[in-house]
Amino acid sequence: MKYVVVLYDGMADYPVPALDAKTPMMVAKKPNLDYLAQRAEVGLVRTVAEGLKPGSDVANMSVMGFDPMKYYTGRSPLEAASIGIDMKKTDVSLRCNLVTLSEDDKPYEEKTIEDYCADDISTAEAEEIIKTIEEEL
């Protein structure tokens, strides 16, 4: 028997008032997903072991057969590997998110994050920002 495991990562959401209190998935046009759901065996599985942070990185490692309790060292080394950086056992990697803060007149400490990914800026734009920060620090 052949299996296809489809992990719908990040699709959970909250009802949105502008969508008549429905979630985005409830109103999305998704004929292929609907087709699969009607004809396949659908179930739930715990992809994150007790005691681990419930994130995509841990869940995907688990689904691919890696024991996160043994191999997970954080999201940063996974992202480094995904862009071709060869991490040695002695290397340390750090990651950050560039964000969009509110443009109100509040002091910096009181601003709110409006977008966790800086409006999906390109890698080239992010690189310019990081270089500027490195120069300033």
PDB file of C-alpha atoms in Angstrom:
ATOM      1  CA  MET A   1       0.000   0.000   0.000  1.00  0.00           C
ATOM      2  CA  LYS A   2       1.222   3.490  -0.811  1.00  0.00           C
ATOM      3  CA  TYR A   3       0.708   6.433   1.484  1.00  0.00           C
ATOM      4  CA  VAL A   4       0.840  10.146   1.085  1.00  0.00           C
ATOM      5  CA  VAL A   5       1.153  12.114   4.284  1.00  0.00           C
ATOM      6  CA  VAL A   6      -0.119  15.651   3.929  1.00  0.00           C
ATOM      7  CA  LEU A   7       0.729  17.924   6.817  1.00  0.00           C
ATOM      8  CA  TYR A   8      -1.440  21.026   6.708  1.00  0.00           C
ATOM      9  CA  ASP A   9       0.946  23.121   8.741  1.00  0.00           C
ATOM     10  CA  GLY A  10      -0.202  26.536   9.855  1.00  0.00           C
ATOM     11  CA  MET A  11      -3.761  26.295   8.575  1.00  0.00           C
ATOM     12  CA  ALA A  12      -5.525  26.640  11.908  1.00  0.00           C
ATOM     13  CA  ASP A  13      -6.958  30.064  12.484  1.00  0.00           C
ATOM     14  CA  TYR A  14      -9.546  31.994  14.435  1.00  0.00           C
ATOM     15  CA  PRO A  15     -12.930  33.157  13.168  1.00  0.00           C
ATOM     16  CA  VAL A  16     -12.694  36.573  11.522  1.00  0.00           C
ATOM     17  CA  PRO A  17     -15.542  39.076  12.010  1.00  0.00           C
ATOM     18  CA  ALA A  18     -15.178  40.333   8.408  1.00  0.00           C
ATOM     19  CA  LEU A  19     -15.785  36.746   7.227  1.00  0.00           C
ATOM     20  CA  ASP A  20     -19.059  36.399   9.137  1.00  0.00           C
ATOM     21  CA  ALA A  21     -17.216  34.778  12.060  1.00  0.00           C
ATOM     22  CA  LYS A  22     -15.775  32.037   9.840  1.00  0.00           C
ATOM     23  CA  THR A  23     -12.130  31.062   9.608  1.00  0.00           C
ATOM     24  CA  PRO A  24     -10.193  31.770   6.395  1.00  0.00           C
ATOM     25  CA  MET A  25     -10.146  28.023   5.653  1.00  0.00           C
ATOM     26  CA  MET A  26     -13.924  27.832   5.983  1.00  0.00           C
ATOM     27  CA  VAL A  27     -14.415  30.409   3.209  1.00  0.00           C
ATOM     28  CA  ALA A  28     -11.411  29.550   1.013  1.00  0.00           C
ATOM     29  CA  LYS A  29     -11.981  27.897  -2.338  1.00  0.00           C
ATOM     30  CA  LYS A  30     -10.007  24.680  -1.996  1.00  0.00           C
ATOM     31  CA  PRO A  31     -11.410  22.045  -4.343  1.00  0.00           C
ATOM     32  CA  ASN A  32      -8.353  19.779  -4.202  1.00  0.00           C
ATOM     33  CA  LEU A  33      -8.265  19.723  -0.412  1.00  0.00           C
ATOM     34  CA  ASP A  34     -12.008  19.133  -0.304  1.00  0.00           C
ATOM     35  CA  TYR A  35     -11.648  16.278  -2.818  1.00  0.00           C
ATOM     36  CA  LEU A  36      -8.954  14.598  -0.728  1.00  0.00           C
ATOM     37  CA  ALA A  37     -10.856  15.068   2.523  1.00  0.00           C
ATOM     38  CA  GLN A  38     -13.978  13.432   1.063  1.00  0.00           C
ATOM     39  CA  ARG A  39     -12.149  10.378  -0.311  1.00  0.00           C
ATOM     40  CA  ALA A  40      -9.220   9.792   2.012  1.00  0.00           C
ATOM     41  CA  GLU A  41      -8.787   8.573   5.522  1.00  0.00           C
ATOM     42  CA  VAL A  42      -8.493  11.678   7.596  1.00  0.00           C
ATOM     43  CA  GLY A  43      -7.186  11.684  11.120  1.00  0.00           C
ATOM     44  CA  LEU A  44      -5.311  13.570  13.759  1.00  0.00           C
ATOM     45  CA  VAL A  45      -1.874  12.816  15.086  1.00  0.00           C
ATOM     46  CA  ARG A  46       0.229  14.419  17.786  1.00  0.00           C
ATOM     47  CA  THR A  47       3.295  15.616  15.893  1.00  0.00           C
ATOM     48  CA  VAL A  48       4.866  17.384  18.863  1.00  0.00           C
ATOM     49  CA  ALA A  49       5.802  15.382  21.944  1.00  0.00           C
ATOM     50  CA  GLU A  50       4.807  16.568  25.397  1.00  0.00           C
ATOM     51  CA  GLY A  51       7.276  19.107  26.747  1.00  0.00           C
ATOM     52  CA  LEU A  52       8.352  20.468  23.354  1.00  0.00           C
ATOM     53  CA  LYS A  53       7.385  23.818  21.862  1.00  0.00           C
ATOM     54  CA  PRO A  54       4.503  23.268  19.413  1.00  0.00           C
ATOM     55  CA  GLY A  55       6.085  24.711  16.295  1.00  0.00           C
ATOM     56  CA  SER A  56       6.435  23.738  12.649  1.00  0.00           C
ATOM     57  CA  ASP A  57      10.124  22.974  13.041  1.00  0.00           C
ATOM     58  CA  VAL A  58       9.605  20.391  15.800  1.00  0.00           C
ATOM     59  CA  ALA A  59       6.493  18.893  14.185  1.00  0.00           C
ATOM     60  CA  ASN A  60       8.096  18.496  10.759  1.00  0.00           C
ATOM     61  CA  MET A  61      11.219  16.884  12.229  1.00  0.00           C
ATOM     62  CA  SER A  62       9.010  14.409  14.043  1.00  0.00           C
ATOM     63  CA  VAL A  63       6.938  13.583  10.952  1.00  0.00           C
ATOM     64  CA  MET A  64      10.125  12.996   8.941  1.00  0.00           C
ATOM     65  CA  GLY A  65      11.337  10.483  11.530  1.00  0.00           C
ATOM     66  CA  PHE A  66      13.829  12.566  13.478  1.00  0.00           C
ATOM     67  CA  ASP A  67      13.507  12.511  17.251  1.00  0.00           C
ATOM     68  CA  PRO A  68      13.286  16.197  18.201  1.00  0.00           C
ATOM     69  CA  MET A  69      14.263  15.352  21.783  1.00  0.00           C
ATOM     70  CA  LYS A  70      17.590  14.135  20.384  1.00  0.00           C
ATOM     71  CA  TYR A  71      18.198  16.295  17.310  1.00  0.00           C
ATOM     72  CA  TYR A  72      16.355  19.570  17.765  1.00  0.00           C
ATOM     73  CA  THR A  73      18.691  22.412  18.659  1.00  0.00           C
ATOM     74  CA  GLY A  74      16.492  25.291  17.558  1.00  0.00           C
ATOM     75  CA  ARG A  75      15.045  26.747  14.415  1.00  0.00           C
ATOM     76  CA  SER A  76      18.127  28.693  13.420  1.00  0.00           C
ATOM     77  CA  PRO A  77      20.318  25.728  12.397  1.00  0.00           C
ATOM     78  CA  LEU A  78      17.426  24.274  10.385  1.00  0.00           C
ATOM     79  CA  GLU A  79      17.006  27.534   8.502  1.00  0.00           C
ATOM     80  CA  ALA A  80      20.770  27.781   7.965  1.00  0.00           C
ATOM     81  CA  ALA A  81      20.784  24.290   6.433  1.00  0.00           C
ATOM     82  CA  SER A  82      17.811  25.194   4.231  1.00  0.00           C
ATOM     83  CA  ILE A  83      19.866  27.930   2.532  1.00  0.00           C
ATOM     84  CA  GLY A  84      22.943  25.748   2.134  1.00  0.00           C
ATOM     85  CA  ILE A  85      25.004  26.749   5.157  1.00  0.00           C
ATOM     86  CA  ASP A  86      27.061  23.779   6.339  1.00  0.00           C
ATOM     87  CA  MET A  87      26.870  23.886  10.132  1.00  0.00           C
ATOM     88  CA  LYS A  88      29.746  22.317  12.066  1.00  0.00           C
ATOM     89  CA  LYS A  89      29.266  20.946  15.584  1.00  0.00           C
ATOM     90  CA  THR A  90      31.175  23.938  16.942  1.00  0.00           C
ATOM     91  CA  ASP A  91      29.122  26.543  15.033  1.00  0.00           C
ATOM     92  CA  VAL A  92      26.454  28.716  16.593  1.00  0.00           C
ATOM     93  CA  SER A  93      23.677  30.196  14.504  1.00  0.00           C
ATOM     94  CA  LEU A  94      21.241  32.934  15.392  1.00  0.00           C
ATOM     95  CA  ARG A  95      18.057  33.964  13.640  1.00  0.00           C
ATOM     96  CA  CYS A  96      15.834  36.979  13.848  1.00  0.00           C
ATOM     97  CA  ASN A  97      12.629  38.241  12.345  1.00  0.00           C
ATOM     98  CA  LEU A  98      12.484  41.667  10.772  1.00  0.00           C
ATOM     99  CA  VAL A  99       9.115  43.081  11.814  1.00  0.00           C
ATOM    100  CA  THR A 100       6.884  46.048  11.084  1.00  0.00           C
ATOM    101  CA  LEU A 101       6.111  48.204  14.121  1.00  0.00           C
ATOM    102  CA  SER A 102       3.156  50.518  14.532  1.00  0.00           C
ATOM    103  CA  GLU A 103       3.767  54.043  13.231  1.00  0.00           C
ATOM    104  CA  ASP A 104       1.970  55.807  16.063  1.00  0.00           C
ATOM    105  CA  ASP A 105       3.479  58.507  18.280  1.00  0.00           C
ATOM    106  CA  LYS A 106       3.974  56.136  21.209  1.00  0.00           C
ATOM    107  CA  PRO A 107       7.425  55.596  22.714  1.00  0.00           C
ATOM    108  CA  TYR A 108       9.322  52.692  21.158  1.00  0.00           C
ATOM    109  CA  GLU A 109       8.639  50.426  24.158  1.00  0.00           C
ATOM    110  CA  GLU A 110       4.882  50.843  23.676  1.00  0.00           C
ATOM    111  CA  LYS A 111       4.720  50.198  19.943  1.00  0.00           C
ATOM    112  CA  THR A 112       3.062  47.026  18.704  1.00  0.00           C
ATOM    113  CA  ILE A 113       4.164  44.538  16.074  1.00  0.00           C
ATOM    114  CA  GLU A 114       1.850  44.879  13.099  1.00  0.00           C
ATOM    115  CA  ASP A 115       3.566  42.333  10.881  1.00  0.00           C
ATOM    116  CA  TYR A 116       5.940  39.583  12.039  1.00  0.00           C
ATOM    117  CA  CYS A 117       7.720  39.339   8.679  1.00  0.00           C
ATOM    118  CA  ALA A 118       8.264  42.975   7.659  1.00  0.00           C
ATOM    119  CA  ASP A 119       5.647  42.765   4.916  1.00  0.00           C
ATOM    120  CA  ASP A 120       7.433  39.798   3.304  1.00  0.00           C
ATOM    121  CA  ILE A 121      10.423  41.809   2.158  1.00  0.00           C
ATOM    122  CA  SER A 122      12.866  40.087  -0.156  1.00  0.00           C
ATOM    123  CA  THR A 123      16.035  38.377   1.035  1.00  0.00           C
ATOM    124  CA  ALA A 124      18.069  41.082  -0.714  1.00  0.00           C
ATOM    125  CA  GLU A 125      16.209  43.856   1.141  1.00  0.00           C
ATOM    126  CA  ALA A 126      16.605  42.010   4.453  1.00  0.00           C
ATOM    127  CA  GLU A 127      20.322  41.589   3.774  1.00  0.00           C
ATOM    128  CA  GLU A 128      20.692  45.357   3.277  1.00  0.00           C
ATOM    129  CA  ILE A 129      18.943  46.038   6.595  1.00  0.00           C
ATOM    130  CA  ILE A 130      21.087  43.496   8.462  1.00  0.00           C
ATOM    131  CA  LYS A 131      24.301  44.961   6.942  1.00  0.00           C
ATOM    132  CA  THR A 132      23.248  48.437   8.089  1.00  0.00           C
ATOM    133  CA  ILE A 133      22.576  47.137  11.610  1.00  0.00           C
ATOM    134  CA  GLU A 134      25.962  45.372  11.667  1.00  0.00           C
ATOM    135  CA  GLU A 135      27.693  48.615  10.630  1.00  0.00           C
ATOM    136  CA  GLU A 136      25.901  50.592  13.331  1.00  0.00           C
ATOM    137  CA  LEU A 137      26.650  48.079  16.075  1.00  0.00           C
TER     138      LEU A 137
END
